[in-house]
Amino acid sequence: MDKITLNNNIQMPMLGFGTFLMSGAECEDSVLSALRSGYRMIDTAEAYGNEEAVGNAIVKSGILREELFLVTKVNFRSYENTRATVETSLKKLQTDYLDLVLLHWPFGNYYAAWRELEKLYQEEKIRAIGVSNFDPDRLIDLIEFNDVVPAVNQIETHLLCQRRAEHEWLEKYHVQHMAYAPLGQGRKNEMFEASALAEIAKAHGKTAAQIALRFLMQSGVVVIPKSVHEARIKENFDVFDFELSTDEMAQLVKMDTAVPMIGSPENPAMVEAAMKW
């Protein structure tokens, strides 16, 4: 497993397993399959409602806690009760510490929530703290007026929305870029049908999904693909035995439309959807 060192010297896997829209037995079985396939980072969130299922899968796996990297998020509706929310996550995940906790959206009183996360970080209940769906202006503002620089910003990132401008800002402030929806979700077909991607996949004897993940990882972006199908779970993990050339990377850069489909706090449809969580 390739790892990257965060701004507080904690090591984080470059590839993890996402659990968005998973629940119950399906979530538990999928996470267990991922762990057995080699994944050691699991991403969940309070808003997903599946932390308990993730925790059950981890216990069933028998993998030592110190070998895992657990990520969860505090939903913006809970920002006034951040400490209690994190403590509930600890119980549901059946662990006494979390590797990374993120503020899920830049809505509500996220300053109060961030300062509570800072306290939990200082108490060593959380090894690293970060944010999700923060545009550069809000991220920089948070950095300038608080003590702890976010270790991670998790944002929608894939071949059709590579977040290249945002990536430059993240590098400047030493915040790790983490991609959710790295395979495009609703734009998967549009992405996978691109001729450049298909040709590169054929040249390496890999699938389009594997090339898409490898591109992001070589760009310094952490990825968390999700699937409930065992074959796909294994396929998405099989990306460490090849490397894209400089020319292939350049071809894939051209696929970028710079338009996020999901994660923009300025998108009215996204705000409306978030309010329903």
PDB file of N, CA and C in Angstrom, residues 21-62:
ATOM      1  N   LEU A  21     -23.815   5.908   0.747  1.00  0.00           N
ATOM      2  CA  LEU A  21     -25.050   5.248   0.308  1.00  0.00           C
ATOM      3  C   LEU A  21     -25.083   3.754   0.597  1.00  0.00           C
ATOM      4  N   MET A  22     -24.208   3.278   1.466  1.00  0.00           N
ATOM      5  CA  MET A  22     -24.254   1.886   1.924  1.00  0.00           C
ATOM      6  C   MET A  22     -24.885   1.844   3.308  1.00  0.00           C
ATOM      7  N   SER A  23     -25.586   0.763   3.597  1.00  0.00           N
ATOM      8  CA  SER A  23     -26.183   0.640   4.923  1.00  0.00           C
ATOM      9  C   SER A  23     -26.377  -0.829   5.282  1.00  0.00           C
ATOM     10  N   GLY A  24     -26.565  -1.069   6.579  1.00  0.00           N
ATOM     11  CA  GLY A  24     -26.916  -2.388   7.069  1.00  0.00           C
ATOM     12  C   GLY A  24     -25.965  -3.493   6.666  1.00  0.00           C
ATOM     13  N   ALA A  25     -26.549  -4.642   6.374  1.00  0.00           N
ATOM     14  CA  ALA A  25     -25.779  -5.836   6.045  1.00  0.00           C
ATOM     15  C   ALA A  25     -24.955  -5.644   4.779  1.00  0.00           C
ATOM     16  N   GLU A  26     -25.491  -4.903   3.806  1.00  0.00           N
ATOM     17  CA  GLU A  26     -24.750  -4.671   2.567  1.00  0.00           C
ATOM     18  C   GLU A  26     -23.464  -3.906   2.854  1.00  0.00           C
ATOM     19  N   CYS A  27     -23.556  -2.909   3.704  1.00  0.00           N
ATOM     20  CA  CYS A  27     -22.367  -2.134   4.074  1.00  0.00           C
ATOM     21  C   CYS A  27     -21.373  -3.011   4.822  1.00  0.00           C
ATOM     22  N   GLU A  28     -21.866  -3.762   5.783  1.00  0.00           N
ATOM     23  CA  GLU A  28     -20.989  -4.622   6.578  1.00  0.00           C
ATOM     24  C   GLU A  28     -20.262  -5.630   5.693  1.00  0.00           C
ATOM     25  N   ASP A  29     -20.999  -6.262   4.785  1.00  0.00           N
ATOM     26  CA  ASP A  29     -20.390  -7.266   3.899  1.00  0.00           C
ATOM     27  C   ASP A  29     -19.378  -6.635   2.952  1.00  0.00           C
ATOM     28  N   SER A  30     -19.692  -5.435   2.449  1.00  0.00           N
ATOM     29  CA  SER A  30     -18.801  -4.759   1.503  1.00  0.00           C
ATOM     30  C   SER A  30     -17.504  -4.328   2.178  1.00  0.00           C
ATOM     31  N   VAL A  31     -17.617  -3.783   3.386  1.00  0.00           N
ATOM     32  CA  VAL A  31     -16.422  -3.364   4.114  1.00  0.00           C
ATOM     33  C   VAL A  31     -15.566  -4.573   4.467  1.00  0.00           C
ATOM     34  N   LEU A  32     -16.213  -5.655   4.872  1.00  0.00           N
ATOM     35  CA  LEU A  32     -15.466  -6.875   5.207  1.00  0.00           C
ATOM     36  C   LEU A  32     -14.748  -7.406   3.969  1.00  0.00           C
ATOM     37  N   SER A  33     -15.415  -7.372   2.824  1.00  0.00           N
ATOM     38  CA  SER A  33     -14.789  -7.801   1.576  1.00  0.00           C
ATOM     39  C   SER A  33     -13.604  -6.913   1.231  1.00  0.00           C
ATOM     40  N   ALA A  34     -13.759  -5.603   1.445  1.00  0.00           N
ATOM     41  CA  ALA A  34     -12.668  -4.666   1.160  1.00  0.00           C
ATOM     42  C   ALA A  34     -11.460  -4.946   2.054  1.00  0.00           C
ATOM     43  N   LEU A  35     -11.709  -5.159   3.324  1.00  0.00           N
ATOM     44  CA  LEU A  35     -10.615  -5.434   4.263  1.00  0.00           C
ATOM     45  C   LEU A  35      -9.892  -6.726   3.897  1.00  0.00           C
ATOM     46  N   ARG A  36     -10.646  -7.723   3.498  1.00  0.00           N
ATOM     47  CA  ARG A  36     -10.045  -9.001   3.103  1.00  0.00           C
ATOM     48  C   ARG A  36      -9.288  -8.884   1.786  1.00  0.00           C
ATOM     49  N   SER A  37      -9.635  -7.871   0.980  1.00  0.00           N
ATOM     50  CA  SER A  37      -8.956  -7.652  -0.305  1.00  0.00           C
ATOM     51  C   SER A  37      -7.690  -6.826  -0.161  1.00  0.00           C
ATOM     52  N   GLY A  38      -7.468  -6.270   1.033  1.00  0.00           N
ATOM     53  CA  GLY A  38      -6.240  -5.519   1.267  1.00  0.00           C
ATOM     54  C   GLY A  38      -6.406  -4.069   1.657  1.00  0.00           C
ATOM     55  N   TYR A  39      -7.606  -3.514   1.527  1.00  0.00           N
ATOM     56  CA  TYR A  39      -7.831  -2.128   1.935  1.00  0.00           C
ATOM     57  C   TYR A  39      -7.565  -2.005   3.432  1.00  0.00           C
ATOM     58  N   ARG A  40      -6.963  -0.871   3.802  1.00  0.00           N
ATOM     59  CA  ARG A  40      -6.730  -0.615   5.220  1.00  0.00           C
ATOM     60  C   ARG A  40      -7.252   0.755   5.649  1.00  0.00           C
ATOM     61  N   MET A  41      -7.831   1.500   4.723  1.00  0.00           N
ATOM     62  CA  MET A  41      -8.491   2.756   5.077  1.00  0.00           C
ATOM     63  C   MET A  41      -9.968   2.658   4.722  1.00  0.00           C
ATOM     64  N   ILE A  42     -10.829   2.963   5.693  1.00  0.00           N
ATOM     65  CA  ILE A  42     -12.268   2.954   5.478  1.00  0.00           C
ATOM     66  C   ILE A  42     -12.806   4.346   5.755  1.00  0.00           C
ATOM     67  N   ASP A  43     -13.616   4.862   4.831  1.00  0.00           N
ATOM     68  CA  ASP A  43     -14.198   6.195   4.948  1.00  0.00           C
ATOM     69  C   ASP A  43     -15.697   6.088   5.193  1.00  0.00           C
ATOM     70  N   THR A  44     -16.159   6.721   6.268  1.00  0.00           N
ATOM     71  CA  THR A  44     -17.585   6.744   6.575  1.00  0.00           C
ATOM     72  C   THR A  44     -17.948   8.151   7.028  1.00  0.00           C
ATOM     73  N   ALA A  45     -19.153   8.329   7.577  1.00  0.00           N
ATOM     74  CA  ALA A  45     -19.584   9.646   8.034  1.00  0.00           C
ATOM     75  C   ALA A  45     -20.823   9.500   8.894  1.00  0.00           C
ATOM     76  N   GLU A  46     -20.983  10.446   9.793  1.00  0.00           N
ATOM     77  CA  GLU A  46     -22.204  10.471  10.603  1.00  0.00           C
ATOM     78  C   GLU A  46     -23.437  10.477   9.704  1.00  0.00           C
ATOM     79  N   ALA A  47     -23.402  11.315   8.650  1.00  0.00           N
ATOM     80  CA  ALA A  47     -24.562  11.477   7.773  1.00  0.00           C
ATOM     81  C   ALA A  47     -24.896  10.202   6.989  1.00  0.00           C
ATOM     82  N   TYR A  48     -23.927   9.295   6.820  1.00  0.00           N
ATOM     83  CA  TYR A  48     -24.182   8.073   6.058  1.00  0.00           C
ATOM     84  C   TYR A  48     -25.038   7.082   6.837  1.00  0.00           C
ATOM     85  N   GLY A  49     -25.025   7.200   8.165  1.00  0.00           N
ATOM     86  CA  GLY A  49     -25.817   6.296   8.987  1.00  0.00           C
ATOM     87  C   GLY A  49     -25.327   4.864   8.983  1.00  0.00           C
ATOM     88  N   ASN A  50     -24.040   4.652   8.698  1.00  0.00           N
ATOM     89  CA  ASN A  50     -23.535   3.271   8.588  1.00  0.00           C
ATOM     90  C   ASN A  50     -22.300   3.004   9.452  1.00  0.00           C
ATOM     91  N   GLU A  51     -21.996   3.902  10.394  1.00  0.00           N
ATOM     92  CA  GLU A  51     -20.801   3.718  11.219  1.00  0.00           C
ATOM     93  C   GLU A  51     -20.849   2.412  12.003  1.00  0.00           C
ATOM     94  N   GLU A  52     -22.026   2.056  12.475  1.00  0.00           N
ATOM     95  CA  GLU A  52     -22.151   0.814  13.245  1.00  0.00           C
ATOM     96  C   GLU A  52     -21.840  -0.404  12.385  1.00  0.00           C
ATOM     97  N   ALA A  53     -22.326  -0.396  11.130  1.00  0.00           N
ATOM     98  CA  ALA A  53     -22.051  -1.503  10.210  1.00  0.00           C
ATOM     99  C   ALA A  53     -20.568  -1.581   9.895  1.00  0.00           C
ATOM    100  N   VAL A  54     -19.933  -0.418   9.722  1.00  0.00           N
ATOM    101  CA  VAL A  54     -18.485  -0.391   9.474  1.00  0.00           C
ATOM    102  C   VAL A  54     -17.740  -0.963  10.670  1.00  0.00           C
ATOM    103  N   GLY A  55     -18.141  -0.557  11.867  1.00  0.00           N
ATOM    104  CA  GLY A  55     -17.508  -1.068  13.078  1.00  0.00           C
ATOM    105  C   GLY A  55     -17.645  -2.570  13.221  1.00  0.00           C
ATOM    106  N   ASN A  56     -18.822  -3.083  12.902  1.00  0.00           N
ATOM    107  CA  ASN A  56     -19.043  -4.540  12.979  1.00  0.00           C
ATOM    108  C   ASN A  56     -18.139  -5.290  12.010  1.00  0.00           C
ATOM    109  N   ALA A  57     -17.982  -4.740  10.800  1.00  0.00           N
ATOM    110  CA  ALA A  57     -17.131  -5.382   9.797  1.00  0.00           C
ATOM    111  C   ALA A  57     -15.681  -5.397  10.252  1.00  0.00           C
ATOM    112  N   ILE A  58     -15.228  -4.318  10.852  1.00  0.00           N
ATOM    113  CA  ILE A  58     -13.843  -4.249  11.332  1.00  0.00           C
ATOM    114  C   ILE A  58     -13.601  -5.303  12.402  1.00  0.00           C
ATOM    115  N   VAL A  59     -14.539  -5.437  13.328  1.00  0.00           N
ATOM    116  CA  VAL A  59     -14.398  -6.447  14.384  1.00  0.00           C
ATOM    117  C   VAL A  59     -14.355  -7.846  13.776  1.00  0.00           C
ATOM    118  N   LYS A  60     -15.246  -8.115  12.831  1.00  0.00           N
ATOM    119  CA  LYS A  60     -15.297  -9.434  12.197  1.00  0.00           C
ATOM    120  C   LYS A  60     -14.026  -9.734  11.400  1.00  0.00           C
ATOM    121  N   SER A  61     -13.384  -8.716  10.878  1.00  0.00           N
ATOM    122  CA  SER A  61     -12.188  -8.924  10.051  1.00  0.00           C
ATOM    123  C   SER A  61     -11.026  -9.472  10.859  1.00  0.00           C
ATOM    124  N   GLY A  62     -10.987  -9.141  12.141  1.00  0.00           N
ATOM    125  CA  GLY A  62      -9.890  -9.597  12.993  1.00  0.00           C
ATOM    126  C   GLY A  62      -8.594  -8.841  12.770  1.00  0.00           C
TER     127      GLY A  62
END
